[in-house]
Tab-separated table of C-alpha atoms in Angstrom:
chain	number	residue	atom	x	y	z
A	1	MET	CA	73.611	-51.026	6.779
A	2	VAL	CA	70.112	-49.749	7.634
A	3	ALA	CA	67.545	-52.094	9.209
A	4	GLY	CA	64.269	-52.681	7.242
A	5	GLY	CA	62.117	-51.070	9.943
A	6	ASN	CA	64.146	-47.894	9.968
A	7	ARG	CA	63.724	-46.406	6.452
A	8	PRO	CA	65.436	-43.052	5.875
A	9	ALA	CA	63.171	-39.962	5.490
A	10	SER	CA	64.207	-39.440	1.834
A	11	TRP	CA	62.926	-42.896	0.941
A	12	LEU	CA	59.563	-42.235	2.602
A	13	ARG	CA	59.153	-38.953	0.705
A	14	ARG	CA	59.945	-40.706	-2.577
A	15	GLU	CA	57.364	-43.397	-1.870
A	16	GLY	CA	54.739	-40.742	-1.026
A	17	ARG	CA	55.306	-38.921	-4.316
A	18	VAL	CA	54.904	-42.141	-6.268
A	19	LEU	CA	51.622	-42.858	-4.479
A	20	LEU	CA	50.237	-39.385	-5.265
A	21	ILE	CA	51.214	-39.721	-8.916
A	22	CYS	CA	49.394	-43.061	-9.148
A	23	ILE	CA	46.253	-41.580	-7.568
A	24	GLY	CA	46.382	-38.617	-9.957
A	25	ILE	CA	46.726	-40.894	-12.998
A	26	SER	CA	43.768	-42.996	-11.829
A	27	PHE	CA	41.582	-39.917	-11.287
A	28	PHE	CA	42.486	-38.538	-14.726
A	29	ILE	CA	41.588	-41.822	-16.414
A	30	TRP	CA	38.238	-41.922	-14.524
A	31	LEU	CA	37.449	-38.295	-15.375
A	32	LEU	CA	38.337	-38.762	-19.068
A	33	ARG	CA	36.146	-41.828	-19.287
A	34	THR	CA	33.261	-40.086	-17.540
A	35	LEU	CA	33.402	-36.987	-19.732
A	36	THR	CA	33.504	-38.964	-22.948
A	37	GLU	CA	30.462	-41.069	-22.051
A	38	ASP	CA	26.962	-39.836	-22.909
A	39	ALA	CA	24.751	-38.681	-20.050
A	40	THR	CA	21.275	-37.158	-19.657
A	41	SER	CA	20.906	-33.862	-17.865
A	42	THR	CA	18.176	-31.258	-17.333
A	43	ILE	CA	18.882	-27.657	-18.316
A	44	ALA	CA	16.704	-24.689	-17.285
A	45	ILE	CA	16.343	-22.124	-20.070
A	46	PRO	CA	14.656	-18.771	-19.199
A	47	VAL	CA	11.676	-17.727	-21.339
A	48	THR	CA	10.883	-14.139	-22.359
A	49	PHE	CA	7.633	-13.185	-24.111
A	50	THR	CA	8.197	-10.535	-26.786
A	51	GLU	CA	6.226	-8.631	-29.430
A	52	ILE	CA	3.135	-8.139	-27.275
A	53	PRO	CA	0.309	-7.126	-29.672
A	54	GLU	CA	-0.522	-3.427	-29.762
A	55	GLY	CA	-3.388	-2.546	-27.445
A	56	ALA	CA	-2.827	-5.675	-25.335
A	57	CYS	CA	-1.111	-6.345	-22.001
A	58	LEU	CA	0.546	-9.538	-20.806
A	59	MET	CA	-1.004	-10.049	-17.377
A	60	GLU	CA	0.490	-13.397	-16.400
A	61	SER	CA	2.266	-16.477	-17.735
A	62	SER	CA	2.433	-20.037	-16.468
A	63	ALA	CA	6.216	-20.465	-16.589
A	64	SER	CA	9.305	-18.294	-16.672
A	65	GLN	CA	11.584	-21.072	-17.902
A	66	LEU	CA	11.710	-24.294	-19.902
A	67	LEU	CA	13.159	-27.480	-18.436
A	68	VAL	CA	15.026	-29.219	-21.245
A	69	ASP	CA	16.241	-32.830	-20.969
A	70	VAL	CA	19.345	-33.305	-23.160
A	71	ASN	CA	21.600	-36.246	-23.940
A	72	SER	CA	25.256	-35.294	-24.377
A	73	SER	CA	28.777	-36.170	-23.391
A	74	GLY	CA	30.136	-34.798	-20.192
A	75	PHE	CA	32.316	-32.430	-22.211
A	76	GLY	CA	29.206	-31.107	-23.959
A	77	LEU	CA	27.331	-30.467	-20.708
A	78	ILE	CA	30.282	-28.747	-19.073
A	79	GLY	CA	30.831	-26.642	-22.170
A	80	ARG	CA	27.273	-25.294	-22.022
A	81	LYS	CA	27.556	-24.464	-18.354
A	82	LEU	CA	30.768	-22.548	-19.013
A	83	LEU	CA	29.710	-20.775	-22.195
A	84	GLY	CA	25.900	-20.709	-22.246
A	85	ALA	CA	24.940	-19.199	-18.887
A	86	ASP	CA	23.073	-16.307	-20.531
A	87	ASP	CA	21.062	-18.431	-22.975
A	88	HIS	CA	17.350	-17.685	-23.090
A	89	ILE	CA	14.407	-18.232	-25.418
A	90	GLU	CA	12.271	-15.380	-26.781
A	91	VAL	CA	8.667	-16.337	-27.547
A	92	SER	CA	6.848	-13.944	-29.902
A	93	LEU	CA	3.158	-13.240	-29.259
A	94	ALA	CA	2.671	-11.218	-32.465
A	95	SER	CA	0.398	-13.908	-33.918
A	96	PHE	CA	-2.106	-13.434	-31.040
A	97	SER	CA	-3.131	-9.914	-32.118
A	98	GLY	CA	-6.824	-9.325	-31.356
A	99	ARG	CA	-7.069	-12.359	-29.060
A	100	TYR	CA	-7.599	-11.946	-25.321
A	101	GLY	CA	-8.026	-14.125	-22.268
A	102	ARG	CA	-6.085	-17.242	-21.284
A	103	LEU	CA	-4.125	-18.550	-24.259
A	104	LYS	CA	-1.312	-21.052	-24.784
A	105	ILE	CA	1.454	-21.876	-27.187
A	106	GLY	CA	2.941	-25.354	-27.620
A	107	SER	CA	6.549	-25.973	-26.602
A	108	GLU	CA	7.217	-27.519	-30.010
A	109	VAL	CA	7.025	-23.995	-31.467
A	110	VAL	CA	10.326	-23.143	-29.791
A	111	SER	CA	12.008	-26.538	-30.228
A	112	ASP	CA	14.141	-25.302	-33.132
A	113	ASP	CA	15.358	-22.370	-31.052
A	114	VAL	CA	16.144	-24.735	-28.170
A	115	LYS	CA	18.116	-27.047	-30.457
A	116	GLU	CA	20.096	-24.088	-31.758
A	117	LEU	CA	20.976	-23.092	-28.223
A	118	LEU	CA	21.998	-26.617	-27.286
A	119	GLY	CA	24.311	-27.036	-30.268
A	120	ASP	CA	25.137	-30.030	-32.479
A	121	TYR	CA	26.739	-32.030	-29.688
A	122	ARG	CA	23.635	-32.180	-27.532
A	123	GLU	CA	20.565	-34.267	-28.324
A	124	LEU	CA	17.180	-32.837	-27.329
A	125	VAL	CA	15.199	-35.468	-25.427
A	126	ARG	CA	12.208	-33.565	-24.010
A	127	ILE	CA	10.918	-30.045	-23.285
A	128	ARG	CA	8.815	-29.346	-20.214
A	129	PRO	CA	6.117	-28.110	-19.870
A	130	ASP	CA	4.342	-29.238	-23.020
A	131	SER	CA	2.854	-25.760	-23.491
A	132	LEU	CA	3.250	-22.221	-22.171
A	133	SER	CA	0.011	-20.564	-21.072
A	134	PHE	CA	-0.448	-16.810	-20.656
A	135	VAL	CA	-3.166	-14.203	-20.280
A	136	LEU	CA	-3.588	-11.256	-22.642
A	137	SER	CA	-5.874	-8.399	-21.611
A	138	ILE	CA	-7.111	-5.436	-23.618
A	139	LEU	CA	-5.656	-2.078	-22.576
A	140	ASN	CA	-8.142	0.640	-21.580
A	141	ASN	CA	-8.045	4.193	-20.239
A	142	LYS	CA	-10.004	5.295	-17.183
A	143	SER	CA	-10.289	8.628	-15.354
A	144	ILE	CA	-9.858	7.935	-11.631
A	145	PRO	CA	-9.905	10.362	-8.645
A	146	VAL	CA	-6.823	10.764	-6.444
A	147	VAL	CA	-7.105	10.153	-2.672
A	148	PRO	CA	-4.331	11.589	-0.432
A	149	THR	CA	-2.914	9.269	2.238
A	150	PHE	CA	-1.624	11.390	5.112
A	151	THR	CA	-0.832	11.484	8.817
A	152	GLU	CA	-1.893	14.558	10.778
A	153	ASN	CA	0.881	16.323	12.708
A	154	LEU	CA	-0.549	19.678	13.801
A	155	GLY	CA	0.756	21.258	16.958
A	156	GLY	CA	0.083	24.414	18.917
A	157	GLY	CA	-3.710	24.041	19.013
A	158	TYR	CA	-4.156	24.010	15.209
A	159	PHE	CA	-6.829	22.122	13.293
A	160	PHE	CA	-7.669	21.443	9.657
A	161	LYS	CA	-9.829	24.142	8.157
A	162	GLN	CA	-9.665	22.222	4.879
A	163	HIS	CA	-8.225	18.695	4.661
A	164	PRO	CA	-5.496	17.844	2.116
A	165	SER	CA	-6.760	17.823	-1.467
A	166	PRO	CA	-4.780	16.864	-4.584
A	167	LEU	CA	-4.080	18.787	-7.778
A	168	PRO	CA	-4.964	17.334	-10.205
A	169	GLU	CA	-7.939	15.698	-8.522
A	170	ILE	CA	-8.391	13.140	-11.344
A	171	VAL	CA	-5.780	11.270	-13.406
A	172	VAL	CA	-6.052	9.063	-16.484
A	173	VAL	CA	-4.853	5.509	-15.800
A	174	ARG	CA	-4.005	3.114	-18.637
A	175	GLY	CA	-3.935	-0.597	-17.941
A	176	PRO	CA	-5.640	-3.982	-18.311
A	177	LYS	CA	-9.428	-3.772	-18.283
A	178	GLU	CA	-9.652	-6.383	-15.501
A	179	ILE	CA	-7.559	-4.163	-13.204
A	180	LEU	CA	-9.170	-0.838	-14.159
A	181	ASP	CA	-12.628	-2.262	-13.403
A	182	THR	CA	-11.579	-2.762	-9.774
A	183	LEU	CA	-10.096	0.737	-9.286
A	184	ASN	CA	-12.279	3.401	-7.671
A	185	PHE	CA	-9.411	5.734	-6.748
A	186	ILE	CA	-5.620	6.142	-6.891
A	187	ARG	CA	-3.788	6.712	-3.601
A	188	THR	CA	-0.769	8.895	-3.000
A	189	MET	CA	2.280	7.755	-1.105
A	190	PRO	CA	1.856	8.459	2.649
A	191	PHE	CA	2.913	11.954	3.753
A	192	VAL	CA	2.728	14.137	6.860
A	193	ALA	CA	0.285	17.044	6.880
A	194	ASP	CA	1.704	19.770	9.141
A	195	GLU	CA	1.847	23.570	9.360
A	196	SER	CA	3.520	23.781	5.922
A	197	GLU	CA	0.084	23.447	4.241
A	198	GLU	CA	1.574	21.979	1.040
A	199	ALA	CA	3.407	18.893	-0.252
A	200	ARG	CA	4.308	17.203	-3.537
A	201	VAL	CA	3.572	13.498	-3.263
A	202	PRO	CA	4.207	10.568	-5.679
A	203	LEU	CA	1.251	8.478	-6.794
A	204	ILE	CA	1.004	4.730	-6.145
A	205	VAL	CA	0.701	3.212	-9.608
A	206	PRO	CA	-1.132	-0.146	-9.743
A	207	ASP	CA	0.739	-3.103	-11.208
A	208	LEU	CA	0.690	-3.314	-15.030
A	209	CYS	CA	-0.721	0.228	-15.234
A	210	THR	CA	0.620	3.642	-16.171
A	211	ILE	CA	-0.667	7.135	-15.397
A	212	ASP	CA	-0.835	9.506	-18.330
A	213	GLY	CA	1.614	12.406	-17.904
A	214	VAL	CA	1.565	12.439	-14.085
A	215	THR	CA	3.946	10.874	-11.550
A	216	GLU	CA	3.076	13.022	-8.532
A	217	VAL	CA	0.418	15.457	-7.361
A	218	LYS	CA	0.485	18.690	-5.413
A	219	THR	CA	-1.512	18.456	-2.184
A	220	ARG	CA	-2.681	21.545	-0.304
A	221	TRP	CA	-4.575	22.089	2.922
A	222	THR	CA	-5.435	24.994	5.199
A	223	ILE	CA	-5.191	25.119	8.971
A	224	GLU	CA	-6.508	27.405	11.690
A	225	GLN	CA	-5.800	27.780	15.386
A	226	TRP	CA	-8.331	27.094	18.130
A	227	THR	CA	-9.135	30.350	19.980
A	228	GLU	CA	-11.485	31.023	22.905
A	229	HIS	CA	-14.732	32.925	22.363
A	230	VAL	CA	-17.690	33.998	24.518
A	231	ILE	CA	-21.304	34.529	23.523
A	232	ARG	CA	-24.258	35.612	25.712
A	233	VAL	CA	-27.332	33.363	25.461
A	234	GLY	CA	-30.725	33.659	27.158
A	235	ILE	CA	-32.114	30.833	29.321
A	236	THR	CA	-35.084	28.867	27.985
A	237	ASP	CA	-37.572	27.053	30.225
A	238	ILE	CA	-38.651	24.005	28.187
A	239	HIS	CA	-40.951	22.508	30.862
A	240	GLU	CA	-44.656	23.233	31.303
A	241	ARG	CA	-45.395	24.726	34.728
A	242	ASP	CA	-48.682	23.992	36.511
A	243	GLY	CA	-49.995	27.337	37.710
A	244	TYR	CA	-46.670	29.155	38.052
A	245	GLU	CA	-43.684	30.399	36.104
A	246	LEU	CA	-39.984	30.804	36.829
A	247	LYS	CA	-38.009	34.009	36.822
A	248	PHE	CA	-34.280	33.482	36.322
A	249	LEU	CA	-31.652	35.638	37.969
A	250	PRO	CA	-29.843	36.375	35.671
A	251	ASP	CA	-31.926	35.521	32.630
A	252	SER	CA	-28.878	34.865	30.411
A	253	VAL	CA	-25.425	33.302	30.805
A	254	ASP	CA	-22.073	33.346	29.019
A	255	ILE	CA	-21.106	30.379	26.852
A	256	HIS	CA	-17.354	29.852	26.578
A	257	PHE	CA	-16.075	27.759	23.677
A	258	PHE	CA	-13.077	27.233	21.383
A	259	ALA	CA	-13.367	27.597	17.611
A	260	GLY	CA	-11.597	29.040	14.610
A	261	SER	CA	-12.042	32.777	14.122
A	262	GLU	CA	-14.021	32.341	10.900
A	263	ARG	CA	-16.366	29.797	12.450
A	264	ALA	CA	-16.867	31.923	15.587
A	265	SER	CA	-17.804	34.972	13.512
A	266	MET	CA	-20.666	32.981	11.960
A	267	LEU	CA	-22.271	31.970	15.270
A	268	THR	CA	-25.178	33.791	16.959
A	269	PRO	CA	-27.040	33.171	20.261
A	270	ALA	CA	-29.739	31.414	18.231
A	271	ASP	CA	-27.246	28.600	17.493
A	272	PHE	CA	-27.218	27.642	21.197
A	273	ARG	CA	-29.977	26.752	23.652
A	274	VAL	CA	-29.507	26.891	27.407
A	275	VAL	CA	-32.240	25.146	29.440
A	276	VAL	CA	-33.058	24.413	33.058
A	277	ARG	CA	-32.106	20.876	33.905
A	278	GLU	CA	-34.541	20.488	36.830
A	279	LYS	CA	-38.122	19.579	35.950
A	280	ASP	CA	-39.534	20.196	39.470
A	281	PRO	CA	-38.009	23.373	40.935
A	282	GLU	CA	-40.541	23.397	43.800
A	283	SER	CA	-38.942	20.297	45.305
A	284	ILE	CA	-35.572	22.054	45.133
A	285	ALA	CA	-37.069	25.099	46.838
A	286	ARG	CA	-38.450	22.910	49.649
A	287	SER	CA	-34.978	21.426	50.096
A	288	GLY	CA	-33.568	24.891	50.691
A	289	ALA	CA	-31.481	25.081	47.482
A	290	THR	CA	-31.433	28.549	45.949
A	291	ARG	CA	-29.966	27.747	42.529
A	292	LEU	CA	-31.099	25.662	39.553
A	293	PRO	CA	-28.632	23.694	37.366
A	294	LEU	CA	-28.392	24.623	33.652
A	295	MET	CA	-27.379	22.640	30.609
A	296	LEU	CA	-26.849	23.057	26.857
A	297	ASP	CA	-29.155	20.924	24.710
A	298	SER	CA	-28.189	22.552	21.396
A	299	ILE	CA	-24.542	23.027	20.379
A	300	PRO	CA	-23.461	23.924	16.829
A	301	MET	CA	-20.863	21.911	14.924
A	302	GLY	CA	-17.220	22.961	14.642
A	303	ILE	CA	-16.607	24.071	18.226
A	304	ARG	CA	-15.185	22.360	21.300
A	305	ASP	CA	-14.595	22.727	25.056
A	306	VAL	CA	-18.010	24.348	25.656
A	307	SER	CA	-18.880	25.531	29.191
A	308	LEU	CA	-21.505	27.688	30.916
A	309	ASP	CA	-20.788	30.640	33.213
A	310	PRO	CA	-22.526	30.385	35.581
A	311	GLY	CA	-23.633	26.755	35.524
A	312	ARG	CA	-26.308	27.405	38.213
A	313	ILE	CA	-28.625	30.402	38.601
A	314	GLU	CA	-30.949	31.825	41.210
A	315	TYR	CA	-34.686	31.809	40.499
A	316	LEU	CA	-38.069	32.960	41.690
A	317	ILE	CA	-41.335	31.059	41.529
A	318	ILE	CA	-44.119	33.394	40.425
A	319	ARG	CA	-47.737	32.289	40.787
């Protein structure tokens, strides 16, 4: 005989199974009761605008979905979630042909479509928002210049002889008038301008716009290498002398500079002016100095690293 406090393991397992069965029956009864009772739930239904009038563009809309309050049994709500995940409402804008600006359409217009989606076992309580607002803009064409966006990467002492330019230089952009009115140019995607001197680059198309027949442009540029050049220029005395004049020894100096070969071939001594920096050479003579400092006060564009040889010259004061 087994004492009451020492139940065999088989009896405990049997009692545990009975307990689990009772819990399962209770849960099933609760679930069945819950699913058969009516309940209110909110369903989000995506909205798609279709049949945009010809010559118009949909710029914006106030909502991308409808929030629909429905009354249905639990079975009905679960059934929609399992079977209606791809449901959406299409709202036609064909009736708004020739109308532009901010417009709206009442939610009651799509109530029949919503009811059809919900099915006979679901009661439509409310649709939110009460109306769907949107903006229609007239489509225009505009010829707009292309502006390359580039980063310079020239090595070996090269420089741009001609900066990157696009081909074609102007494209026709089609889009909403409100956007086209703000566009002064169309940019390219960023690219690197190097010794290759050529690149094909996509255009950056503004939102809601298209570019007629063009998706990219050909950009070309020319480069040239900095080379050293020397030109001989006479010295000019720009100061008025009181009772004497200066004689320079020598009377001309070499100007060293870097430029492209084409630019250097265009330069003459008249493009430079070398002058005496010192206004009072007599004071320098009294100090014992035998040379006057020179400087350039006229330097043409397109050159760099300019220097004088020599930078000081001997002189004589002639009375």
